Structures are given as structure tokens and as C-alpha cells.
Amino acid sequence: MTETGPAISIKGKAFEENELLFDTLDIQIEAGHWTCLLGPSGVGKSTLLRLLAGLETHVTFEGTITASDAQEVASRVSYMAQSDLLLPWATIGENICLGAKLRGETIHKNKRAAIIEQVGLGDHIDKYPSELSGGQRQRAALARTLMEDTPIVLLDEPFSALDAKTKFQMQELVAETLRGKTLLLVTHDPGEAVRLCHRIYILNRHELHVARHLQPPFPKDHKDEAVFALQNELLAQIRGTEQ
Amino acid sequence: MKGWRYSAAASFSILFLWQLIIWGAEPPRYILPAPSAVFLSFIDNLGLIYEHALVTLTEVFLGLLIGISFGCVTALYLETSRTARLFVRPLLVFSQALPVFALAPVLTLWLGYGMTSKVVMAILIIYFPVTSAFHDGLSQTPQRFLDLAQVMKATRLRLLFLIKVPAATPSLFSGIRLAAVYAPIGATIGEWVGSSQGLGYLMLLANGRVKTDLMFAALLTLGAISMTLYGATGYALKQLSKRYKVD
């Protein structure tokens, strides 16, 4: 469960219909650590994540995506998005094992049972996604990600559709269960970035700043004054009025 | 349930209008019989109508079963093969440009007066709507599910049957609902062109013998069968499709 992922380096530039989207991009994702890509909507954060996952994008990327162990990145990622991506016609139990089913692999029932207990969905395994709340559905999506057990995890604003209380609970659960993975979190919420990530990059239009390196423990206490101050500082940077 | 009340009210209004015409214009019985005369003819000829309705129903069910199966297989083939999309799809569209009804005499010539030509007629008429609806559904799987499957390294066949087919189920069901309406039309046209059994045959027979009341009784029976088939299919598929609805 805690296989440490490789470090990943993304270097290059990207164009969107001949218009520059990112210039001289240089992102270092540390091995087994959480890196955050923070920025306002529409700057191409999710596009970058899709590039890492090997998914189709509308941009032309000129550069390299390399892993420290020289193996391909896209073939060993799992992906969690804002939408839970649960199949409405499959039960929670079936959804959690979707990856193995799609690849024609054997489903490890014991592993699944342990993960379902871990995310607190023990009573919901035979239910359909429509019967669960938003928070429970996102837990199921987390369980599906855990079941994949890939060394690299990509999170695309996975908490943004949740209410404040559920969001905090989910952040704690994700921080605990995905510890040790090489993880890239895309978000527009500075609070989330500060609470969860070792390294924070800020992506504004065409520009990338390395904001901070934070030290464990994670998740940080949101009531902590230092966390609060850093959150405000990041917010100011996103708004382009650096203090 | 409100829908039923409106349907009943509409039916009674038409019956009442019909009766008004009878009272007002007093047409001869062989031109337009009264609703009561049609009802009496229905009761008198119940055995006969039942016998012929059973034939038509069998043709309709066989047509639906085979037509829907062919439609599904074609749609899956179109989805999995680019060559099929390039070659088969234009042929399918061209086949729709031909009036299928015009084929009925040729079908009777080829396949005889028996049930086969009617079943084939029903198949021809429902094949395209089913194929088209299902294939549209298969090619419109939400991109987010396709992305997830790609990240999970899904095999093509498993992607098709675990994600694309279930996601296309509501579209397939729309096609089947249409098929349920078209199949009785196909079977009846086949019967009109040449047969010795079925409600279409009974209508022609009654018409030829100026038994207009029996003709109407057979026609209304056919209508009732079509409505029941459409209602039952619609209800069953609605229950099933709840699960497959993608938001």
C-alpha cells in the first residue's frame, strides 16, 4: 500500500492553437512527496495533469516528462477528479474494482474489503452511487484509487465539490491513505495546498513560481496561525499582488 | 397515472365525435359504421379476430426479437471497426432512403405468403432505428469515463462491454421503444401485400366484403396491440434505464 513513487520532472513549453500556454515550465515532483499546482481556473493546471496521465489535451506540449527511475509515467498513474467518476450502473463494490475488471485481472477481495473499511464504506458496498451522499461517493472514488495502488497519484481538485466539513474529513483521509505516494494535487484553494503539500507551485497565466517547501506533519492544522498566514500569502500571489 | 386519464378522455372524445357524425350525417353502415356496431362486430367475431391477432403478434414479436438483435450486433460492429463505419454506415443510410414499404411485394415474391415475409418486413423497418440509436449512444460515451478507462489501461473489449454498452443503454432503449411502434406497421404492410392470415389480411378481407364494421374492429384491435406494446415496453425500459442514467 505504501510503495514509494519515483520523482518526476516536467520541463518544456505548451501551446494552445499557436498561443503560448506555459513558458519554460520546470516542475519537480519529489519522490514519495505531495506537490501542489495552485492557480486560478483556466490557466491550464488540469491540462498539465492530463499530460502527465497521457490523456488527450487540446495543447501541443514541447518538452519532456521523465521519472527518476527512467520508466514511463503515464502507465502507472491513478487519477481522482472533482467528479467522482463512479459508474452509475455499477455498485460501489464493483466501482472500486473497476481497474482490475477493465484490465481483466483477478480481483483481490481481501484487499478490497480492507480498503472499504479504511474509507468507512463498509455498509455501502452493495449500494449504487446514486444512493450515496457526495462525500461518500468521493470516498468510493478514493477507495478505487487506493485499489489501483499505483506509485503515482494525480488529484484534480478532488475536494472542490464537497461541503466544508466533508472536505476537511476527506483531506485528512486522503492525506493518511495516500502517504508515501508521489502525488500531484491540482487546486485553486490555497488552504488546501498549505494543509496537504510539501511543495507548492503557483501557476498564473504563462508564469510559474515555486512558492514554498513545507515540512511535515500533514495535514496541517487549519487553525495554526502560520498556516493561515501562508494561505493568505499564497492567495495574494495568485491575485498577482505579492506582498 | 394522470396521463392515463388524459388518454381515456381523448379516446372517449373521439368516440363521441364519431357517434355525432353518425347521428348527424347518418352515413350508410358500409361507409362508416357506428362505434356500437363496431363493438358488436368485435364481440361477434372475437374468435376470428383473436386467431388473426395471434398471427400478427407472433410476427411482431419475432420481428422485434430478430430486428433488435441484428441492430445491436451491427451497432457494436460499427463501434469496434473503423472499416465498418466507412463502408457499412453509408449503406445503412442509403437503405433508409429507399421506401421499405415498396419492398413488400418483392419480399412476398421471394419468401412466399407465409409468416417469413412479414417478419422480414418488420425486421427491415425496425433494424435502422435500433442500429442508429444504439450506435449513437455507443459513440457518445462521456469523455470522463473514457479518460478513466485509459488511465486504468482498459482493454478495448472490456471498455466496450463494461463502460460503452451500459452508457449507451438509454439510447438503445429509445431505439427499442420506436421499434415497438414500427414493428406492427411492418407486419401489417406485409400482410396487406399478400397473406392468408393476420389482422392486415382480415382488414382487407372485411373491406372486400363490405364488412366495414369488422374492418374497424380489426383496425382498432391492431391499434390496441400497438399501444399496449408501446406502453409495456416504455414502462419496462423506464424502470431499467433509471440505473443507467448518466448525469
XYZ file of C-alpha atoms in Angstrom:
490
model
C 0.000 0.000 0.000
C 2.869 2.385 0.648
C 5.043 1.776 -2.379
C 7.040 4.986 -2.765
C 6.714 6.530 -6.181
C 9.503 7.960 -8.334
C 10.372 11.633 -8.638
C 9.008 13.268 -11.776
C 10.369 16.155 -13.747
C 8.307 18.179 -16.204
C 10.204 20.566 -18.459
C 9.093 22.373 -21.578
C 6.524 24.694 -23.001
C 2.973 24.254 -24.226
C 0.977 25.961 -26.952
C -2.740 26.280 -27.369
C -3.592 26.946 -31.030
C -0.195 28.609 -31.562
C -0.643 30.748 -28.481
C 1.754 30.161 -25.637
C 0.104 28.474 -22.646
C 3.129 27.704 -20.448
C 6.600 29.080 -20.999
C 9.742 27.293 -19.791
C 7.864 25.092 -17.432
C 10.060 23.388 -14.826
C 8.226 21.346 -12.225
C 9.982 18.890 -9.952
C 7.686 16.443 -8.219
C 9.579 14.852 -5.357
C 9.590 11.094 -4.864
C 7.018 9.973 -2.336
C 6.021 13.551 -1.574
C 2.987 15.657 -2.346
C 3.337 18.511 -4.794
C 0.637 21.067 -5.387
C -0.108 23.057 -8.503
C -2.052 26.077 -7.331
C -3.643 28.684 -9.529
C -6.845 30.288 -10.719
C -9.235 28.453 -13.021
C -8.387 28.339 -16.701
C -4.590 28.630 -16.522
C -4.055 25.056 -17.647
C -3.453 23.207 -14.369
C -5.699 20.340 -15.354
C -4.125 20.260 -18.821
C -0.759 19.646 -17.208
C -2.241 16.845 -15.159
C -3.776 15.297 -18.271
C -0.365 15.459 -19.964
C 1.105 13.501 -17.063
C -1.686 10.922 -17.276
C -1.086 10.531 -21.019
C -4.596 11.765 -21.804
C -5.573 13.758 -24.849
C -5.352 17.539 -24.458
C -6.037 20.477 -26.736
C -2.452 21.757 -26.349
C 0.846 20.987 -28.031
C 3.495 20.184 -25.445
C 7.131 20.573 -26.371
C 9.278 19.144 -23.653
C 9.908 16.121 -21.505
C 8.148 14.309 -18.697
C 10.629 11.989 -17.014
C 10.614 9.799 -13.943
C 13.683 9.300 -11.735
C 13.621 5.549 -12.420
C 13.518 6.191 -16.203
C 10.234 4.313 -16.609
C 7.166 5.736 -18.310
C 4.982 7.954 -16.105
C 1.565 7.633 -17.771
C 1.449 3.850 -17.419
C 1.490 3.886 -13.610
C -0.724 6.709 -12.502
C -4.138 6.727 -10.935
C -6.442 9.656 -11.208
C -9.064 11.283 -8.995
C -11.095 14.226 -10.256
C -13.641 16.712 -8.955
C -16.340 14.456 -10.346
C -16.201 11.064 -8.612
C -16.318 9.223 -11.985
C -18.299 6.370 -10.449
C -20.226 4.324 -12.992
C -23.922 4.818 -12.145
C -24.875 1.290 -13.244
C -22.316 -0.471 -11.041
C -22.414 -0.956 -7.271
C -19.819 0.687 -5.034
C -18.054 -2.679 -4.664
C -17.900 -3.078 -8.462
C -16.798 0.520 -8.974
C -13.924 0.114 -6.557
C -12.597 -2.849 -8.553
C -13.154 -1.200 -11.924
C -9.455 -1.003 -12.832
C -8.848 -4.733 -12.340
C -12.047 -5.551 -14.246
C -11.124 -3.314 -17.172
C -7.711 -4.972 -17.406
C -9.098 -8.478 -16.938
C -7.143 -9.058 -13.731
C -8.146 -11.056 -10.676
C -9.926 -9.008 -8.040
C -8.317 -9.246 -4.618
C -11.362 -9.404 -2.373
C -9.411 -9.167 0.887
C -7.620 -6.063 -0.274
C -10.908 -4.559 -1.347
C -12.553 -5.331 1.988
C -9.640 -3.721 3.864
C -9.797 -0.579 1.720
C -13.571 -0.301 2.061
C -13.203 -0.473 5.846
C -10.403 2.085 5.722
C -12.550 4.649 3.890
C -15.588 3.847 6.057
C -17.904 2.489 3.348
C -18.419 -0.951 4.914
C -22.210 -0.651 4.879
C -22.456 0.647 1.344
C -20.664 -1.922 -0.778
C -23.817 -3.191 -2.496
C -25.373 0.226 -2.978
C -25.363 2.216 -6.199
C -23.608 5.608 -6.405
C -26.956 7.437 -6.627
C -27.813 6.139 -3.158
C -24.773 7.809 -1.548
C -24.011 11.390 -0.495
C -21.379 13.496 -2.256
C -18.838 12.813 0.473
C -19.471 9.069 0.432
C -19.151 8.989 -3.344
C -15.798 10.752 -3.126
C -14.724 8.189 -0.512
C -15.636 5.486 -3.008
C -13.517 7.267 -5.635
C -10.647 7.315 -3.124
C -11.143 3.603 -2.470
C -10.958 2.976 -6.238
C -7.693 4.959 -6.350
C -6.298 3.005 -3.376
C -7.289 -0.259 -5.032
C -5.232 0.728 -8.093
C -2.249 1.163 -5.777
C -0.089 2.937 -8.354
C 3.110 4.696 -7.270
C 1.947 7.980 -8.810
C -1.374 9.636 -7.991
C -2.896 12.630 -9.758
C -5.623 14.586 -7.990
C -7.598 17.162 -9.954
C -9.486 19.318 -7.453
C -10.980 16.249 -5.805
C -12.446 18.149 -2.854
C -13.904 21.197 -4.572
C -17.456 19.856 -4.871
C -17.679 18.958 -1.168
C -19.105 20.982 1.703
C -16.619 22.447 4.195
C -16.925 19.749 6.863
C -16.805 16.827 4.428
C -13.902 18.489 2.641
C -11.809 18.571 5.834
C -12.632 14.963 6.642
C -11.750 13.877 3.118
C -8.475 15.814 3.146
C -7.471 14.025 6.338
C -8.449 10.636 4.957
C -6.625 11.217 1.674
C -3.510 12.504 3.482
C -3.470 9.383 5.643
C -4.216 6.798 2.961
C -2.041 8.136 0.134
C 1.006 8.920 2.270
C 4.241 7.925 0.542
C 2.893 8.180 -2.983
C 4.337 10.613 -5.496
C 1.335 12.840 -5.747
C 0.395 15.898 -7.757
C -2.588 17.846 -6.488
C -4.180 20.475 -8.706
C -6.274 23.007 -6.824
C -7.383 26.628 -6.750
C -7.687 26.590 -2.943
C -4.572 27.941 -1.150
C -5.805 26.498 2.154
C -5.864 23.005 0.704
C -2.382 23.412 -0.766
C -0.899 24.561 2.534
C -2.590 21.844 4.566
C -1.563 18.939 2.369
C 1.534 19.535 0.263
C 5.317 19.523 0.721
C 5.922 21.711 -2.259
C 3.655 24.301 -3.807
C 3.896 25.717 -7.302
C 1.794 28.687 -8.312
C 0.694 28.750 -11.916
C -0.555 32.094 -13.146
C -1.015 32.868 -16.812
C 2.261 31.873 -18.557
C 4.194 32.074 -15.282
C 5.234 29.504 -12.740
C 6.521 30.320 -9.253
C 7.908 27.922 -6.738
C 6.110 29.089 -3.677
C 7.108 27.079 -0.671
C 8.599 23.920 0.719
C 6.701 22.841 3.769
C 7.767 20.407 6.424
C 5.623 17.587 7.838
C 3.354 16.781 9.573
C 0.491 16.735 7.080
C -2.341 17.578 7.056
C -1.605 20.791 8.875
C -3.994 22.242 11.397
C -6.030 24.929 9.680
C -6.241 26.869 12.946
C -2.454 27.176 13.072
C -1.519 30.851 12.593
C 1.481 30.089 10.378
C -0.748 28.025 8.097
C -3.278 30.812 7.975
C -0.616 33.433 7.177
C 0.867 31.308 4.415
C -2.555 30.720 2.979
C -3.100 34.482 2.710
C 0.319 34.974 1.186
C -0.455 32.401 -1.494
C -3.809 33.981 -2.151
C -2.110 37.343 -2.683
C 0.357 35.727 -5.094
C -2.441 34.161 -7.093
C -4.130 37.526 -7.319
C -0.854 38.982 -8.562
C -0.394 41.448 -5.665
C 2.576 39.885 -3.945
C 3.109 41.335 -0.512
C -51.451 7.967 -13.578
C -52.697 11.355 -14.795
C -51.512 10.502 -18.313
C -53.918 7.566 -18.424
C -56.833 9.796 -17.544
C -55.999 12.170 -20.377
C -55.630 9.263 -22.827
C -59.001 7.866 -21.752
C -60.605 11.310 -22.075
C -59.115 11.727 -25.585
C -60.373 8.273 -26.654
C -63.884 8.989 -25.376
C -63.886 12.365 -27.152
C -63.050 10.690 -30.468
C -65.725 8.030 -29.918
C -68.235 10.764 -29.098
C -67.291 12.759 -32.215
C -67.620 9.590 -34.281
C -71.082 8.958 -32.828
C -72.050 12.606 -33.502
C -71.149 12.158 -37.189
C -73.297 9.010 -37.288
C -76.234 10.846 -35.707
C -75.808 13.959 -37.845
C -74.880 12.601 -41.305
C -76.437 9.132 -40.982
C -73.939 7.548 -43.425
C -74.693 4.037 -44.739
C -73.310 1.296 -42.483
C -70.821 0.148 -45.176
C -69.295 3.674 -45.372
C -68.981 4.391 -41.673
C -70.483 2.076 -39.063
C -71.422 3.396 -35.600
C -68.988 2.736 -32.738
C -71.621 0.442 -31.235
C -71.785 -1.567 -34.477
C -68.002 -1.938 -34.455
C -68.127 -3.061 -30.827
C -70.858 -5.616 -31.606
C -68.891 -6.875 -34.594
C -65.843 -7.208 -32.311
C -67.839 -9.339 -29.865
C -69.428 -11.446 -32.642
C -66.066 -12.092 -34.316
C -63.948 -12.376 -31.189
C -62.673 -15.849 -32.066
C -61.783 -14.800 -35.601
C -60.063 -11.589 -34.506
C -58.173 -13.439 -31.762
C -56.913 -16.030 -34.238
C -55.623 -13.399 -36.680
C -54.281 -11.129 -33.913
C -52.212 -14.032 -32.640
C -50.578 -14.395 -36.058
C -49.789 -10.672 -36.256
C -48.473 -10.680 -32.674
C -46.187 -13.600 -33.439
C -44.840 -11.777 -36.497
C -44.337 -8.627 -34.423
C -42.509 -10.435 -31.609
C -40.268 -12.376 -33.979
C -39.575 -9.198 -35.924
C -38.728 -7.305 -32.742
C -36.510 -10.058 -31.401
C -34.524 -10.557 -34.598
C -34.536 -6.881 -35.631
C -33.289 -5.664 -32.246
C -30.623 -8.393 -32.138
C -29.378 -7.527 -35.637
C -29.475 -3.832 -34.771
C -27.406 -4.354 -31.616
C -24.836 -6.520 -33.364
C -24.492 -4.007 -36.223
C -24.090 -1.087 -33.793
C -21.378 -2.965 -31.867
C -19.644 -3.814 -35.134
C -19.794 -0.192 -36.268
C -18.328 0.917 -32.950
C -15.443 -1.541 -32.993
C -14.435 -1.312 -36.641
C -13.425 1.827 -38.479
C -13.772 -0.016 -41.793
C -17.367 -0.830 -40.887
C -18.059 2.813 -40.133
C -16.641 3.806 -43.526
C -18.386 1.122 -45.583
C -21.477 -0.061 -43.725
C -22.799 3.251 -42.439
C -23.337 4.834 -45.894
C -25.116 1.628 -46.965
C -27.366 1.849 -43.924
C -28.237 5.462 -44.657
C -28.888 4.601 -48.316
C -31.179 1.759 -47.255
C -33.235 4.335 -45.384
C -33.563 6.477 -48.493
C -35.476 3.577 -50.104
C -39.134 3.277 -49.117
C -39.054 -0.059 -47.312
C -42.798 -0.493 -47.960
C -42.077 -0.733 -51.677
C -40.108 -3.902 -50.954
C -43.127 -5.692 -49.508
C -44.347 -7.162 -52.863
C -40.811 -8.367 -53.686
C -40.469 -9.926 -50.244
C -43.737 -11.791 -50.755
C -42.473 -12.925 -54.151
C -39.211 -14.154 -52.663
C -40.378 -15.539 -49.353
C -43.955 -16.533 -50.070
C -47.298 -15.837 -48.434
C -46.293 -17.270 -45.093
C -45.092 -15.611 -41.942
C -41.454 -15.176 -43.051
C -42.067 -12.287 -45.444
C -43.989 -10.376 -42.717
C -41.310 -10.986 -40.095
C -38.643 -9.816 -42.549
C -40.702 -6.706 -43.299
C -40.897 -5.925 -39.564
C -37.153 -6.557 -39.208
C -36.358 -4.232 -42.121
C -38.462 -1.484 -40.635
C -37.009 -1.604 -37.093
C -33.413 -2.511 -37.915
C -32.267 1.001 -38.765
C -33.792 2.915 -35.811
C -32.313 0.376 -33.374
C -28.879 0.341 -35.029
C -28.772 4.092 -35.316
C -29.930 4.829 -31.754
C -27.578 2.268 -30.177
C -24.586 3.310 -32.250
C -25.196 6.983 -31.428
C -25.197 6.025 -27.763
C -22.020 3.957 -28.113
C -20.170 6.802 -29.769
C -21.256 9.312 -27.131
C -19.775 7.752 -24.007
C -18.914 10.634 -21.634
C -15.258 11.595 -22.172
C -14.548 11.432 -18.430
C -15.332 7.703 -18.356
C -13.140 7.115 -21.403
C -10.308 9.026 -19.712
C -10.678 6.953 -16.568
C -10.620 3.749 -18.619
C -7.485 4.916 -20.447
C -5.687 5.730 -17.199
C -6.713 2.284 -15.919
C -5.304 0.707 -19.097
C -8.583 -0.934 -20.081
C -8.584 -3.474 -22.903
C -10.739 -2.422 -25.878
C -13.286 -5.181 -25.478
C -13.687 -4.652 -21.732
C -14.043 -0.910 -22.260
C -16.805 -1.657 -24.764
C -18.783 -4.039 -22.572
C -18.139 -2.546 -19.122
C -18.462 1.146 -19.982
C -19.617 1.952 -23.512
C -22.518 -0.520 -23.711
C -24.023 0.348 -20.300
C -23.602 4.064 -21.013
C -25.402 3.586 -24.347
C -28.277 1.613 -22.802
C -30.685 4.596 -22.542
C -30.119 5.315 -26.273
C -30.686 1.657 -27.149
C -33.917 1.755 -25.141
C -35.144 4.776 -27.144
C -34.487 2.748 -30.286
C -36.408 -0.235 -28.874
C -39.369 1.993 -27.964
C -39.501 3.209 -31.573
C -39.172 -0.374 -32.783
C -42.185 -1.392 -30.687
C -44.282 1.133 -32.629
C -42.854 0.327 -36.054
C -42.926 -3.477 -35.872
C -46.765 -3.831 -36.055
C -46.775 -1.407 -39.024
C -44.198 -3.544 -40.829
C -46.052 -6.776 -40.161
C -49.393 -5.325 -41.279
C -47.956 -3.950 -44.527
C -46.556 -7.392 -45.235
C -49.990 -8.869 -44.632
C -51.681 -6.364 -46.909
C -49.455 -7.205 -49.828
C -50.024 -10.910 -49.675
C -51.103 -13.263 -46.925
C -53.811 -15.584 -45.727
C -53.576 -14.775 -42.040
C -53.150 -11.830 -39.675
C -55.055 -8.657 -38.822
C -53.876 -6.930 -42.018
C -55.321 -9.801 -44.052
C -58.570 -9.704 -42.019
C -58.915 -5.966 -42.699
C -58.521 -6.438 -46.439
C -60.930 -9.373 -46.385
C -63.565 -7.430 -44.413
C -63.148 -4.410 -46.669
C -63.607 -6.508 -49.799
C -66.829 -7.942 -48.402
C -68.074 -4.506 -47.349
C -67.981 -5.591 -43.705
C -66.717 -2.178 -42.677
C -67.588 -2.766 -39.013
C -65.313 -5.839 -38.914
C -62.598 -3.868 -40.721
C -62.753 -1.216 -37.986
C -62.850 -3.873 -35.250
C -59.640 -5.418 -36.662
C -58.036 -2.000 -37.098
C -58.819 -0.976 -33.527
C -57.508 -4.310 -32.252
C -54.259 -3.651 -34.081
C -54.156 -0.158 -32.562
C -54.766 -1.593 -29.094
C -51.972 -4.155 -29.585
C -49.546 -1.429 -30.717
C -50.458 0.845 -27.812
C -50.114 -1.961 -25.277
C -46.786 -2.995 -26.754
C -45.519 0.590 -26.716
C -46.809 1.211 -23.180
C -45.398 -2.035 -21.788
C -42.020 -1.566 -23.498
C -41.883 2.054 -22.380
C -42.702 1.170 -18.764
C -40.278 -1.759 -18.569
C -37.440 0.195 -20.162
C -38.063 3.227 -17.957
C -37.637 1.063 -14.869
C -34.449 -0.445 -16.285
C -32.936 2.769 -17.581
C -33.068 4.542 -14.208
C -29.928 2.650 -13.270
C -28.100 3.565 -16.452
C -28.787 7.273 -16.436
C -25.539 9.208 -16.616
C -25.735 12.708 -15.162
